[in-house]
Amino acid sequence: MTSTDQQPFLSVRDLKVHFSTEDGIVKAVDGLSFDVLKGKTLGIVGESGSGKSVTNLAVLGLHDRDRTAIEGEILLDGKELLTASEKELEQLRGNKMSMIFQDALASLSPYHTVGKQIGETYRKHTGCSKQEARARSIEMLKRVGIPQAETRVDDYPHLFSGGMRQRAMIAMALVCDPELLIADEPTTALDVTVQAQIMDLLKDLQQEFGTAIIFITHDLGVIADIADDVLVMYGGRCVERGTKREVLRSPQHPYTLGLLSSMPSLDHPVDVPLNPIPGSPPSLLNPPTGCRFHPRCTFAEKVEGGLCATEQPPLQITNGRGSACHLTSAQRAEYFTDLAGSAAN
Ligand SMILES: Nc1ncnc2c1ncn2[C@@H]1O[C@H](COP(=O)(O)OP(=O)(O)OP(=O)(O)O)[C@@H](O)[C@H]1O
Ligand code: SF4
Ligand SMILES: [Mg+2]
């Protein structure tokens, strides 16, 4: 999946993340491959429970290795992460890769000042003095647009507004100049104006530092704003991938089409109902046979021989563009044109 022909900075191949639970094995991620290019943003989209966070926690090496079976390959700048030691991973988190989450309050300790938390991350990786770390904290707070950074650096997180806390978390994530930033729904809890400011901030920082970003969201509107490439996940697998333009303008998979049809657009008349996807996401304990989307797919009956219920469609990829569906390209061209045209505007 490439916007250009660059080497990927992160390369994930056939990733499987399976959890042992009392009820059985939860196949949260089940054979996922994708690339992220230096300085580019990969948007990962999918409904709740599709495996977005589990995938990225695997990249960061944050799963409990005793309870989780992880297979496949995760190459970060050429280094295999699945066989890396805990110590190596800890070193890489911060220096090479970093993350921001939806809930800044949960990520920041209430017992230490914002400046101390940003500074400690920096000190841990650079071994610099406390004074240098404090100066770096102030510099980072300024860079993410916190006013009066010289005094706010000594505030505790609860004295910051939601948007400011999110900025502080971004400052902490970026303090060691990571080359990959994983942002897991970082703006979901914020109001629309602050959300837009944070998105602009991430774009500016990416321009400035050439950071690669994985941006996880439910929201295709956010994808349209920030992503270069898009990965659509369903039931722990990739169902479609391509550049943003390809995926949003000419979706190849009924699930992507469903997401687009359920998305409000600016010119969507208020009295015309949106078209949500019927049913709910699959259980990953006992996933549906065949195509995991088949119980909800309005096109399943168009495929001959009931194949959708019995055979898992492979992800067919050409030049980075791919989808996993039994419909032929002629069928897609016939059924999708009008729907996609109206949804992607
Ligand atoms: N530690 C765990 N043990 C067992 N199952 C888990 C564990 N962590 C996640 N899961 C399951 O794995 C599946 C994928 O979860 P994940 O958190 O990746 O979804 P998601 O796409 O990030 O959803 P959301 O949009 O709600 O954040 C879910 O069914 C979830 O219940
Ligand atoms: S393979 Fe069948 S069920 Fe799955 S998305 Fe395609 S048409 Fe729908
Ligand atoms: Mg999640």
PDB file of C-alpha atoms in Angstrom, residues 12 27 42 49 62-63 65 93 96 99-100 103 122 129 134 139 175 191 198 214 221 236 243 287 298 302 324 345:
ATOM      1  CA  VAL A  12       3.575  -5.753   9.185  1.00  0.00           C
ATOM      2  CA  LYS A  27      -8.749 -14.236  17.242  1.00  0.00           C
ATOM      3  CA  LEU A  42      -1.892   5.449   7.386  1.00  0.00           C
ATOM      4  CA  GLY A  49     -13.930  -4.541  18.004  1.00  0.00           C
ATOM      5  CA  LEU A  62       2.484  -3.871  24.817  1.00  0.00           C
ATOM      6  CA  HIS A  63       0.586  -7.180  24.934  1.00  0.00           C
ATOM      7  CA  ARG A  65       3.250 -12.117  26.183  1.00  0.00           C
ATOM      8  CA  ARG A  93       9.178   3.131  22.491  1.00  0.00           C
ATOM      9  CA  LYS A  96      11.570   5.217  17.326  1.00  0.00           C
ATOM     10  CA  MET A  99       1.693   6.651  20.968  1.00  0.00           C
ATOM     11  CA  ILE A 100      -1.181   8.892  21.903  1.00  0.00           C
ATOM     12  CA  ASP A 103      -7.872   9.425  27.075  1.00  0.00           C
ATOM     13  CA  TYR A 122      13.247  12.656  27.715  1.00  0.00           C
ATOM     14  CA  SER A 129      20.211  16.666  33.395  1.00  0.00           C
ATOM     15  CA  ARG A 134      12.761  20.943  32.036  1.00  0.00           C
ATOM     16  CA  GLU A 139      10.063  23.782  24.364  1.00  0.00           C
ATOM     17  CA  VAL A 175       9.651  14.611  23.052  1.00  0.00           C
ATOM     18  CA  ASP A 191     -15.279  18.883  20.814  1.00  0.00           C
ATOM     19  CA  ILE A 198      -5.285  18.796  17.253  1.00  0.00           C
ATOM     20  CA  ILE A 214      -0.833   5.521  12.132  1.00  0.00           C
ATOM     21  CA  GLY A 221     -14.353  12.088   7.825  1.00  0.00           C
ATOM     22  CA  GLY A 236      -9.574  -8.781  12.689  1.00  0.00           C
ATOM     23  CA  THR A 243      -4.634   5.365  -1.100  1.00  0.00           C
ATOM     24  CA  PRO A 287     -16.332 -15.721  13.774  1.00  0.00           C
ATOM     25  CA  THR A 298     -26.460  -7.068   1.061  1.00  0.00           C
ATOM     26  CA  LYS A 302     -25.141 -11.886  -5.894  1.00  0.00           C
ATOM     27  CA  ALA A 324     -11.099  -9.181  -0.069  1.00  0.00           C
ATOM     28  CA  ASN A 345     -18.783  13.412  -1.962  1.00  0.00           C
TER      29      ASN A 345
END
